CSV table of C-alpha atoms and ligand atoms in Angstrom, one decimal:
chain,number,residue,atom,x,y,z
A,12,MET,CA,125.9,77.5,70.2
A,13,LYS,CA,122.1,77.3,70.1
A,14,ASP,CA,122.4,73.8,68.7
A,15,GLN,CA,124.6,72.7,71.5
A,16,ASP,CA,122.2,74.2,74.1
A,17,LEU,CA,119.3,72.3,72.5
A,18,ALA,CA,121.2,69.0,72.5
A,19,LYS,CA,122.2,69.5,76.1
A,20,LEU,CA,118.6,70.2,77.2
A,21,ARG,CA,117.4,67.1,75.3
A,22,ARG,CA,120.0,65.0,77.0
A,23,GLU,CA,118.7,66.3,80.3
A,24,LEU,CA,115.2,65.5,79.3
A,25,ARG,CA,116.1,61.9,78.4
A,26,SER,CA,117.7,61.6,81.8
A,27,VAL,CA,114.5,62.9,83.5
A,28,ASP,CA,112.5,60.4,81.4
A,29,SER,CA,114.7,57.6,82.6
A,30,ASP,CA,114.2,58.8,86.2
A,31,LEU,CA,110.5,58.8,85.6
A,32,ILE,CA,110.5,55.2,84.4
A,33,ALA,CA,112.8,54.2,87.3
A,34,ILE,CA,110.3,55.7,89.7
A,35,GLN,CA,107.5,53.8,88.0
A,36,ALA,CA,109.5,50.6,88.5
A,37,ARG,CA,109.9,51.4,92.2
A,38,ARG,CA,106.2,52.1,92.4
A,39,ASP,CA,105.4,48.7,90.7
A,40,ARG,CA,107.5,46.9,93.3
A,41,LEU,CA,105.7,48.6,96.1
A,42,VAL,CA,102.3,48.0,94.6
A,43,SER,CA,103.1,44.3,94.2
A,44,LYS,CA,104.1,44.0,97.9
A,45,ILE,CA,100.9,45.8,98.9
A,46,GLY,CA,99.0,43.4,96.6
A,47,LYS,CA,100.4,40.3,98.3
A,48,LEU,CA,99.6,41.6,101.7
A,49,LYS,CA,96.0,42.5,100.7
A,50,LYS,CA,95.6,39.0,99.3
A,51,ARG,CA,96.9,37.4,102.6
A,52,LEU,CA,94.6,39.6,104.6
A,53,ASN,CA,91.7,38.8,102.2
A,54,LEU,CA,91.2,42.5,101.3
A,55,ALA,CA,89.7,43.7,98.1
A,56,VAL,CA,92.1,45.1,95.4
A,57,VAL,CA,90.2,48.4,95.2
A,58,ASP,CA,89.2,50.2,98.4
A,59,PRO,CA,87.2,53.3,97.0
A,60,ALA,CA,87.9,55.4,100.1
A,61,ILE,CA,91.7,54.8,99.9
A,62,GLU,CA,91.7,55.3,96.2
A,63,ARG,CA,90.0,58.6,96.6
A,64,VAL,CA,92.6,59.8,99.2
A,65,ALA,CA,95.3,58.7,96.7
A,66,ILE,CA,93.7,60.7,93.9
A,67,ASP,CA,93.2,63.8,96.0
A,68,SER,CA,96.7,63.8,97.4
A,69,PHE,CA,98.1,63.4,93.9
A,70,ILE,CA,96.1,66.3,92.6
A,71,ALA,CA,97.2,68.4,95.6
A,72,SER,CA,100.9,67.6,95.0
A,73,ALA,CA,100.4,68.4,91.3
A,74,ALA,CA,98.8,71.8,92.2
A,75,LYS,CA,101.8,72.7,94.4
A,76,VAL,CA,104.2,72.4,91.5
A,77,GLY,CA,101.9,74.1,89.0
A,78,ILE,CA,100.5,71.0,87.2
A,79,ASP,CA,96.8,71.4,86.2
A,80,GLU,CA,94.1,69.1,87.6
A,81,THR,CA,93.0,67.7,84.2
A,82,TYR,CA,96.5,66.4,83.4
A,83,ALA,CA,97.1,65.2,87.0
A,84,ARG,CA,93.8,63.2,86.8
A,85,ARG,CA,94.8,61.6,83.6
A,86,LEU,CA,98.2,60.6,84.9
A,87,ILE,CA,97.0,59.2,88.3
A,88,SER,CA,94.2,57.3,86.4
A,89,LEU,CA,96.8,55.6,84.3
A,90,VAL,CA,99.0,54.8,87.3
A,91,ILE,CA,96.1,53.4,89.3
A,92,GLN,CA,94.9,51.3,86.4
A,93,ARG,CA,98.4,49.7,86.3
A,94,SER,CA,98.3,49.1,90.1
A,95,VAL,CA,94.9,47.4,89.8
A,96,GLU,CA,96.0,45.2,86.9
A,97,THR,CA,99.2,44.2,88.9
A,98,GLN,CA,97.2,43.3,92.0
A,99,THR,CA,94.3,41.6,90.2
A,100,ARG,CA,96.7,39.2,88.3
A,101,GLY,CA,96.0,35.7,89.7
A,102,ARG,CA,92.9,36.8,91.6
A,103,ARG,CA,89.3,35.9,90.7
A,104,ARG,CA,87.9,38.9,88.8
A,105,ARG,CA,84.5,40.1,89.7
A,106,ILE,CA,84.1,43.5,88.0
A,107,THR,CA,82.6,42.2,84.8
A,108,GLY,CA,81.9,38.7,86.1
A,109,ARG,CA,78.2,39.0,87.1
A,110,ASP,CA,76.9,40.2,83.8
A,111,SER,CA,78.8,37.6,81.8
A,112,MET,CA,77.7,34.9,84.2
A,113,LEU,CA,74.1,35.9,83.5
A,114,LYS,CA,74.7,35.7,79.7
A,115,GLN,CA,76.5,32.3,80.0
A,116,LEU,CA,73.6,30.9,81.9
A,117,SER,CA,71.0,32.2,79.4
A,118,GLU,CA,73.1,30.8,76.5
A,119,MET,CA,73.3,27.4,78.3
A,120,MET,CA,69.5,27.3,78.6
A,121,LEU,CA,69.0,28.3,75.0
A,122,ARG,CA,71.4,25.6,73.8
A,123,ALA,CA,69.6,23.0,75.8
A,124,GLU,CA,66.2,24.1,74.4
A,125,ARG,CA,67.5,24.1,70.9
A,126,LYS,CA,68.6,20.4,71.5
A,127,GLY,CA,64.9,19.7,72.3
A,128,ARG,CA,65.1,19.7,76.2
A,129,ARG,CA,61.9,21.1,77.7
A,130,LEU,CA,62.8,23.6,80.4
A,131,ILE,CA,60.8,25.7,82.8
A,132,ARG,CA,62.4,29.1,82.3
A,133,LEU,CA,62.2,30.9,85.6
A,134,ASP,CA,65.5,32.5,84.8
A,135,ILE,CA,64.6,34.8,82.0
A,136,GLY,CA,63.6,38.4,82.5
A,137,GLU,CA,61.0,38.9,79.8
A,138,PRO,CA,57.2,39.0,80.1
A,139,ARG,CA,56.5,36.5,77.3
A,140,PHE,CA,52.9,37.5,76.6
A,141,ARG,CA,52.0,38.3,73.1
A,142,THR,CA,53.1,41.7,71.9
A,143,PRO,CA,49.9,43.9,71.6
A,144,ARG,CA,48.1,43.3,68.3
A,145,ALA,CA,48.1,47.0,67.5
A,146,VAL,CA,51.9,47.0,67.5
A,147,ILE,CA,52.2,44.2,65.0
A,148,ARG,CA,49.5,45.6,62.8
A,149,GLU,CA,51.3,49.0,62.7
A,150,ALA,CA,54.7,47.3,61.9
A,151,LYS,CA,53.1,45.4,59.0
A,152,ARG,CA,51.2,48.4,57.7
A,153,TYR,CA,54.3,50.5,57.7
A,154,LEU,CA,56.3,47.9,55.9
A,155,ASP,CA,53.6,47.3,53.3
A,156,ARG,CA,53.4,51.1,52.5
A,157,THR,CA,57.1,51.9,52.7
A,158,PRO,CA,59.0,51.1,49.5
A,159,MET,CA,62.3,52.1,51.1
A,160,MET,CA,63.2,52.4,54.7
A,161,LEU,CA,65.7,55.3,55.0
A,162,TYR,CA,68.0,56.7,57.6
A,163,GLY,CA,66.3,58.6,60.3
A,164,SER,CA,67.2,61.2,63.0
A,165,SER,CA,69.6,59.9,65.6
A,166,ALA,CA,67.4,61.6,68.3
A,167,GLY,CA,64.5,59.4,67.3
A,168,LEU,CA,61.2,59.7,65.4
A,169,PRO,CA,59.8,63.1,66.3
A,170,ALA,CA,56.2,61.7,66.6
A,171,LEU,CA,57.5,59.1,69.1
A,172,GLN,CA,59.5,61.6,71.1
A,173,ASP,CA,56.4,63.9,71.2
A,174,ALA,CA,54.1,61.0,72.3
A,175,ILE,CA,56.6,60.0,75.1
A,176,ALA,CA,56.9,63.7,76.3
A,177,GLN,CA,53.1,64.1,76.3
A,178,ARG,CA,52.6,60.9,78.2
A,179,LEU,CA,55.2,61.8,80.9
A,180,ASN,CA,54.0,65.4,81.1
A,181,ARG,CA,50.5,64.1,81.8
A,182,GLN,CA,51.7,61.5,84.3
A,183,TYR,CA,54.2,63.6,86.3
A,184,GLY,CA,53.3,67.2,85.5
A,185,THR,CA,56.7,67.8,83.8
A,186,LYS,CA,57.3,70.2,80.9
A,187,LEU,CA,59.3,67.9,78.8
A,188,GLY,CA,59.8,68.5,75.1
A,189,ARG,CA,61.4,66.6,72.2
A,190,SER,CA,64.9,67.8,73.1
A,191,ASN,CA,64.6,66.0,76.5
A,192,ILE,CA,63.9,62.6,74.9
A,193,LEU,CA,66.3,60.2,73.1
A,194,ILE,CA,65.2,56.9,71.6
A,195,PHE,CA,67.5,53.9,72.1
A,196,PRO,CA,67.6,50.3,70.9
A,197,GLY,CA,66.8,49.0,74.4
A,198,GLY,CA,67.0,50.2,77.9
A,199,ARG,CA,70.5,48.5,78.3
A,200,PHE,CA,71.9,50.9,75.6
A,201,ALA,CA,70.2,53.9,77.2
A,202,ILE,CA,71.9,53.0,80.5
A,203,PHE,CA,75.2,52.4,78.9
A,204,ALA,CA,75.0,55.8,77.1
A,205,SER,CA,73.9,57.5,80.4
A,206,ILE,CA,76.9,56.1,82.3
A,207,PHE,CA,79.4,56.5,79.5
A,208,THR,CA,78.6,60.2,78.9
A,209,THR,CA,78.6,61.1,82.6
A,210,LEU,CA,81.7,59.2,83.9
A,211,SER,CA,85.4,59.9,83.5
A,212,SER,CA,88.0,57.2,84.2
A,213,LEU,CA,88.1,56.2,87.9
A,214,ASP,CA,84.9,58.1,88.7
A,215,ARG,CA,82.6,56.3,91.2
A,216,VAL,CA,79.1,55.1,90.8
A,217,ALA,CA,76.9,54.2,93.7
A,218,ILE,CA,74.7,51.2,93.0
A,219,CYS,CA,72.1,49.9,95.5
A,220,GLN,CA,72.3,46.2,95.6
A,221,PRO,CA,71.0,43.6,94.8
A,222,ALA,CA,71.0,45.0,91.3
A,223,TRP,CA,70.8,44.1,87.6
A,224,PRO,CA,74.4,43.3,86.7
A,225,ALA,CA,74.4,45.4,83.5
A,226,TYR,CA,75.0,48.6,85.6
A,227,GLU,CA,78.3,47.2,86.8
A,228,SER,CA,79.5,46.2,83.4
A,229,CYS,CA,78.6,49.6,82.0
A,230,VAL,CA,80.6,51.3,84.8
A,231,ALA,CA,83.6,48.9,84.2
A,232,PHE,CA,83.5,49.6,80.5
A,233,ALA,CA,83.7,53.4,81.2
A,234,GLY,CA,86.7,52.7,83.5
A,235,GLY,CA,84.7,53.7,86.6
A,236,ARG,CA,84.4,52.2,90.1
A,237,ILE,CA,81.4,50.7,91.9
A,238,LEU,CA,80.4,51.8,95.3
A,239,ALA,CA,77.9,49.1,96.4
A,240,VAL,CA,75.2,50.1,98.8
A,241,PRO,CA,73.9,46.8,99.9
A,242,THR,CA,70.3,46.3,101.1
A,243,ARG,CA,69.0,43.4,103.1
A,244,LEU,CA,65.9,41.2,103.2
A,245,GLU,CA,65.7,41.8,107.0
A,246,ASP,CA,65.1,45.5,106.2
A,247,HIS,CA,62.5,44.7,103.6
A,248,TRP,CA,65.1,45.8,101.0
A,249,ASP,CA,64.8,49.4,102.1
A,250,ILE,CA,67.9,51.6,101.6
A,251,ASP,CA,69.8,52.5,104.7
A,252,LEU,CA,70.0,56.2,104.4
A,253,THR,CA,73.0,56.6,106.7
A,254,ALA,CA,75.0,54.1,104.7
A,255,LEU,CA,73.9,55.8,101.5
A,256,GLU,CA,75.0,59.2,102.8
A,257,GLU,CA,78.4,57.7,103.8
A,258,THR,CA,78.7,56.5,100.3
A,259,LEU,CA,77.7,59.8,98.8
A,260,LYS,CA,80.5,61.4,100.8
A,261,LEU,CA,82.9,59.5,98.7
A,262,ASP,CA,81.7,61.7,95.9
A,263,PRO,CA,80.2,59.3,93.3
A,264,LYS,CA,79.2,61.0,90.0
A,265,ILE,CA,76.1,58.8,89.7
A,266,ILE,CA,73.7,56.9,91.9
A,267,VAL,CA,71.7,54.2,90.2
A,268,LEU,CA,68.2,53.5,91.4
A,269,ASN,CA,66.0,50.7,90.0
A,270,ASN,CA,62.5,51.1,91.2
A,271,PRO,CA,60.6,48.6,91.2
A,272,ASN,CA,63.8,46.6,91.7
A,273,ASN,CA,65.1,43.7,89.7
A,274,PRO,CA,65.5,41.2,91.5
A,275,THR,CA,63.8,41.9,94.8
A,276,GLY,CA,60.5,43.5,93.5
A,277,LYS,CA,60.9,46.2,96.1
A,278,VAL,CA,59.1,49.5,95.4
A,279,LEU,CA,60.6,52.4,97.4
A,280,SER,CA,58.0,54.5,99.2
A,281,LYS,CA,57.5,58.1,98.2
A,282,ASN,CA,59.1,59.2,101.5
A,283,MET,CA,62.2,57.0,101.1
A,284,PHE,CA,62.5,58.1,97.4
A,285,GLY,CA,62.2,61.8,98.5
A,286,GLU,CA,64.9,61.3,101.1
A,287,ILE,CA,67.2,59.8,98.5
A,288,MET,CA,66.6,62.7,96.1
A,289,GLU,CA,67.4,65.1,98.9
A,290,LEU,CA,70.7,63.4,99.6
A,291,ALA,CA,71.5,63.3,95.8
A,292,ARG,CA,70.9,67.1,95.7
A,293,LYS,CA,73.0,67.7,98.7
A,294,TYR,CA,76.0,65.8,97.3
A,295,ARG,CA,75.3,66.9,93.7
A,296,THR,CA,75.1,63.3,92.5
A,297,VAL,CA,73.4,62.5,89.2
A,298,VAL,CA,70.5,60.1,89.7
A,299,LEU,CA,70.2,57.4,87.0
A,300,SER,CA,66.7,56.1,87.6
A,301,ASP,CA,65.8,52.9,85.8
A,302,GLU,CA,62.0,52.7,85.9
A,303,VAL,CA,61.4,49.9,83.3
A,304,TYR,CA,59.2,47.9,85.7
A,305,THR,CA,56.9,50.8,86.8
A,306,THR,CA,53.8,49.4,85.1
A,307,TYR,CA,54.2,46.1,87.0
A,308,SER,CA,53.3,47.4,90.4
A,309,SER,CA,50.6,46.9,93.0
A,310,VAL,CA,51.5,50.1,94.8
A,311,PRO,CA,52.2,53.7,93.6
A,312,VAL,CA,55.7,54.0,92.2
A,313,PRO,CA,57.6,57.3,92.8
A,314,SER,CA,59.6,58.6,89.8
A,315,VAL,CA,62.7,60.8,89.5
A,316,LEU,CA,60.6,62.9,87.1
A,317,GLU,CA,58.7,64.2,90.1
A,318,TYR,CA,61.9,65.9,91.3
A,319,PRO,CA,62.7,68.3,88.4
A,320,ASP,CA,65.4,70.1,90.4
A,321,THR,CA,67.5,67.0,90.7
A,322,GLN,CA,70.2,66.2,88.1
A,323,SER,CA,68.8,63.1,86.7
A,324,ILE,CA,68.4,60.6,83.8
A,325,TYR,CA,65.2,58.7,83.6
A,326,VAL,CA,65.2,55.4,81.6
A,327,ASN,CA,62.2,53.4,80.4
A,328,SER,CA,61.7,50.8,77.8
A,329,PHE,CA,59.0,49.2,75.7
A,330,SER,CA,60.5,45.7,76.5
A,331,LYS,CA,58.7,45.0,79.7
A,332,GLU,CA,55.7,47.2,79.6
A,333,PHE,CA,54.5,46.0,76.2
A,334,SER,CA,56.3,42.7,76.0
A,335,MET,CA,58.6,43.9,73.2
A,336,THR,CA,62.0,42.6,74.4
A,337,GLY,CA,63.1,41.5,71.0
A,338,TRP,CA,62.1,44.7,69.3
A,339,ARG,CA,64.8,46.7,71.1
A,340,VAL,CA,63.3,50.1,71.7
A,341,ALA,CA,63.6,52.3,74.8
A,342,TYR,CA,64.2,55.9,75.8
A,343,ALA,CA,66.0,58.2,78.1
A,344,VAL,CA,64.8,61.5,79.5
A,345,ALA,CA,67.2,64.2,80.7
A,346,SER,CA,68.3,67.8,80.4
A,347,GLU,CA,68.9,69.1,76.8
A,348,GLY,CA,72.7,69.1,77.4
A,349,ARG,CA,72.8,65.5,78.6
A,350,ILE,CA,70.5,64.3,75.8
A,351,ALA,CA,72.8,66.0,73.3
A,352,ARG,CA,75.8,64.2,74.7
A,353,MET,CA,74.1,60.8,74.6
A,354,ARG,CA,72.9,61.5,71.1
A,355,ARG,CA,76.5,61.6,70.0
A,356,ILE,CA,76.8,58.0,71.0
A,357,VAL,CA,73.8,57.0,69.0
A,358,GLU,CA,75.0,59.1,66.0
A,359,THR,CA,78.5,57.6,66.2
A,360,SER,CA,77.6,54.0,66.7
A,361,LEU,CA,74.2,53.3,65.2
A,362,THR,CA,72.8,56.3,63.2
A,363,ASN,CA,69.3,55.6,64.4
A,364,VAL,CA,66.8,53.1,65.7
A,365,PRO,CA,64.9,51.6,62.6
A,366,GLU,CA,61.8,53.6,61.8
A,367,VAL,CA,59.5,50.5,61.7
A,368,ILE,CA,60.4,49.7,65.3
A,369,GLN,CA,59.8,53.3,66.4
A,370,ARG,CA,56.4,53.3,64.5
A,371,ALA,CA,55.5,50.1,66.3
A,372,ALA,CA,56.5,51.7,69.7
A,373,LEU,CA,54.3,54.7,68.9
A,374,ALA,CA,51.4,52.3,68.2
A,375,ALA,CA,52.1,50.7,71.6
A,376,LEU,CA,51.7,54.1,73.3
A,377,LYS,CA,48.5,54.9,71.4
A,378,ASP,CA,47.0,51.4,71.8
A,379,THR,CA,43.6,51.7,73.4
A,380,SER,CA,43.1,47.9,73.6
A,381,THR,CA,43.7,46.0,76.9
A,382,ASP,CA,46.2,43.6,75.3
A,383,ALA,CA,49.2,44.8,77.3
A,384,VAL,CA,47.3,45.5,80.5
A,385,THR,CA,45.8,42.0,80.4
A,386,GLY,CA,49.3,40.4,79.9
A,387,ARG,CA,50.7,42.4,82.9
A,388,ASN,CA,47.7,41.7,85.2
A,389,ARG,CA,48.1,38.0,84.4
A,390,ILE,CA,51.7,38.1,85.4
A,391,ARG,CA,50.8,39.9,88.7
A,392,ARG,CA,48.3,37.1,89.5
A,393,ARG,CA,50.9,34.5,88.8
A,394,LEU,CA,53.3,36.3,91.1
A,395,SER,CA,50.9,35.9,94.0
A,396,MET,CA,50.4,32.3,93.2
A,397,ALA,CA,54.2,31.8,93.0
A,398,CYS,CA,54.6,33.4,96.5
A,399,GLU,CA,52.0,31.0,97.9
A,400,GLU,CA,53.9,28.0,96.4
A,401,LEU,CA,57.2,29.2,97.7
A,402,ARG,CA,55.9,29.6,101.3
A,403,ARG,CA,55.6,25.8,101.3
A,404,GLY,CA,59.4,25.5,101.0
A,405,ASP,CA,62.3,26.3,103.2
A,406,PHE,CA,62.5,29.9,101.9
A,407,GLU,CA,62.1,33.4,103.2
A,408,PHE,CA,61.3,36.4,101.0
A,409,HIS,CA,59.7,39.8,100.9
A,410,PRO,CA,56.6,39.6,98.7
A,411,PRO,CA,57.4,41.7,95.6
A,412,GLU,CA,55.4,44.9,95.3
A,413,GLY,CA,56.5,45.5,91.7
A,414,GLY,CA,58.3,43.9,88.7
A,415,PHE,CA,57.9,40.2,88.0
A,416,TYR,CA,60.5,38.5,90.1
A,417,VAL,CA,60.8,36.9,93.5
A,418,PHE,CA,64.1,36.9,95.3
A,419,PRO,CA,63.9,34.2,98.0
A,420,ARG,CA,66.6,33.3,100.5
A,421,MET,CA,67.2,29.6,101.0
A,422,ARG,CA,67.2,28.9,104.7
A,423,ARG,CA,69.3,25.8,104.4
A,424,LYS,CA,72.7,26.6,106.1
A,425,GLY,CA,75.7,26.8,103.8
A,426,ILE,CA,73.8,26.3,100.6
A,427,ASP,CA,75.5,27.7,97.5
A,428,ALA,CA,73.1,29.3,95.1
A,429,GLU,CA,75.3,28.8,92.0
A,430,LYS,CA,75.6,25.0,92.7
A,431,PHE,CA,71.9,24.7,93.5
A,432,SER,CA,70.9,26.5,90.3
A,433,LYS,CA,73.1,24.2,88.3
A,434,TYR,CA,71.5,21.2,90.0
A,435,LEU,CA,68.0,22.5,89.3
A,436,PHE,CA,68.8,22.9,85.7
A,437,GLU,CA,70.5,19.5,85.3
A,438,LYS,CA,68.2,17.3,87.3
A,439,TYR,CA,64.9,19.2,87.3
A,440,ALA,CA,65.0,21.1,84.0
A,441,VAL,CA,64.2,24.4,85.8
A,442,GLY,CA,66.2,27.5,85.0
A,443,VAL,CA,66.7,30.0,87.8
A,444,LEU,CA,69.5,32.6,88.5
A,445,PRO,CA,71.8,32.5,91.6
A,446,GLY,CA,71.7,35.6,93.8
A,447,THR,CA,75.4,36.1,93.2
A,448,ILE,CA,74.6,37.6,89.8
A,449,PHE,CA,73.0,40.6,91.6
A,450,GLY,CA,75.6,41.2,94.4
A,451,GLU,CA,76.9,39.4,97.4
A,452,TYR,CA,73.8,37.2,97.9
A,453,PRO,CA,75.1,33.6,97.7
A,454,ASP,CA,72.0,32.1,99.4
A,455,PHE,CA,69.4,33.7,97.2
A,456,LEU,CA,67.7,32.7,94.0
A,457,ARG,CA,66.0,34.9,91.5
A,458,LEU,CA,62.8,33.6,90.0
A,459,ALA,CA,61.2,35.3,87.0
A,460,ILE,CA,57.5,34.6,87.1
A,461,THR,CA,56.5,34.9,83.4
A,462,GLU,CA,55.9,31.4,82.2
A,463,PRO,CA,52.3,30.2,82.0
A,464,GLU,CA,50.7,29.5,85.4
A,465,ALA,CA,50.9,25.7,85.3
A,466,ALA,CA,54.7,25.8,84.4
A,467,VAL,CA,55.4,28.3,87.2
A,468,ARG,CA,53.6,26.1,89.7
A,469,THR,CA,55.4,23.0,88.5
A,470,GLY,CA,58.7,24.8,88.4
A,471,ILE,CA,58.4,26.1,92.0
A,472,ARG,CA,57.3,22.6,93.3
A,473,ARG,CA,60.4,21.2,91.7
A,474,ILE,CA,62.5,23.8,93.4
A,475,VAL,CA,60.9,23.0,96.8
A,476,LYS,CA,61.5,19.3,96.2
A,477,ALA,CA,65.1,19.8,95.1
A,478,MET,CA,65.7,21.9,98.2
A,479,ASP,CA,64.3,19.1,100.4
A,480,GLU,CA,66.6,16.6,99.0
A,481,TRP,CA,69.7,18.8,98.9
B,28,LIG,N1,66.6,47.6,83.5
B,28,LIG,C1,66.4,46.4,84.2
B,28,LIG,C2,66.4,46.5,85.7
B,28,LIG,C3,66.3,45.2,83.5
B,28,LIG,O1,66.1,44.1,84.2
B,28,LIG,C4,66.3,45.2,82.1
B,28,LIG,C5,66.2,43.9,81.4
B,28,LIG,O2,66.2,42.8,81.9
B,28,LIG,C6,66.5,46.4,81.5
B,28,LIG,C7,66.7,47.6,82.2
B,28,LIG,C8,66.7,46.6,80.0
B,28,LIG,O3,65.8,46.0,79.2
B,28,LIG,P1,65.8,46.3,77.6
B,28,LIG,O4,67.3,46.5,77.2
B,28,LIG,O5,65.2,45.1,77.0
B,28,LIG,O6,65.0,47.6,77.4
């Protein structure tokens, strides 16, 4: 009798499963119809506000019939992913596009250089002055004296963590210790780990744009959604606090700030930064503060570390400050809990950053020579010269207060930055990046001002000429 009961219940279950799949097919048809309509109306596939309503309503329905929120979230996440895939088919994809466009352009320039073409590289975001001598000396010394380089702690070399903590404590009056610091192979990895350990699928991330495209690809990789908070040249790239608050009402888990900003060179004032921190606190949003360009600034740069009661992750790197892009070493600062979670990513995927690199980074922090400062000052002077040159052309821009980029708008009506960048590369051997890599900025170019002075001058003159003949 019991066997018969079980068989009956199983038959019933199979019938429910078949209803489930029939409902999914009905849903697919509906999704497809909506997708066609959106395409005709030129609407984006994902509207974060509508998506949020859908998720909330699904969770509420689940609660009514006694299904827990965690399971409901997993289910709706799966269902929404399927809808997005259905509606994205046949459309131009943008989510991961910007970062790969950046990589493709860099690869194209590298290939041309390998073939012997002499280019003026105003596209590449690296300082290109000599790494401080103390760093190279220490790396050589360490290798000479170390018969075997062994595995190390996934958190980082304790002496390096301590030196970073001391430096930041001195600078910002914080009380950071080793357990708040994690060493990464590059700022990009630190940002990836910060986003990956904070987001769940379909969680939102507010990004002030224009922005370095890696943030978007990290969010896409974690299955999250971008809420763009655009800023405008007309507003001197300041963040519109009302628009930001509206975005924070959509409940993003993280807001990404990059101050000084790549590509605009904007440095947010202390007041503006404080207001943003206030909003982040109000809406309990984690602030991911990318401060890798802090030492390239002509004005004081506020830091998230000055707001210890905000949930935050601070990222900095040796790449830009000490011209160590190829060494791959950076760090994140956060609460002990967050650092422990991020550490699992390092542990799982890399074990640790090689000790010789960390010793070299420590030497950079302890270096009392002026090598790095001289390199950075030289870049700042070049930046002023670049702005003067650009003023002769048909451009408008906000003179950068920090970083080493200029982000000019081309005044010429209807100009397409992607086509113009390609033309500059092909005809004038000048590498630049189109504004579309950083957000919806199709009439902007990003120029990195790190080549020697004469090359920067020639490069910009060629851009001005190319623009005149366009
Ligand atoms: N953050 C910003 C805004 C950047 O532009 C870059 C590099 O271009 C980085 C972080 C990461 O640099 P790295 O991975 O070399 O530390």
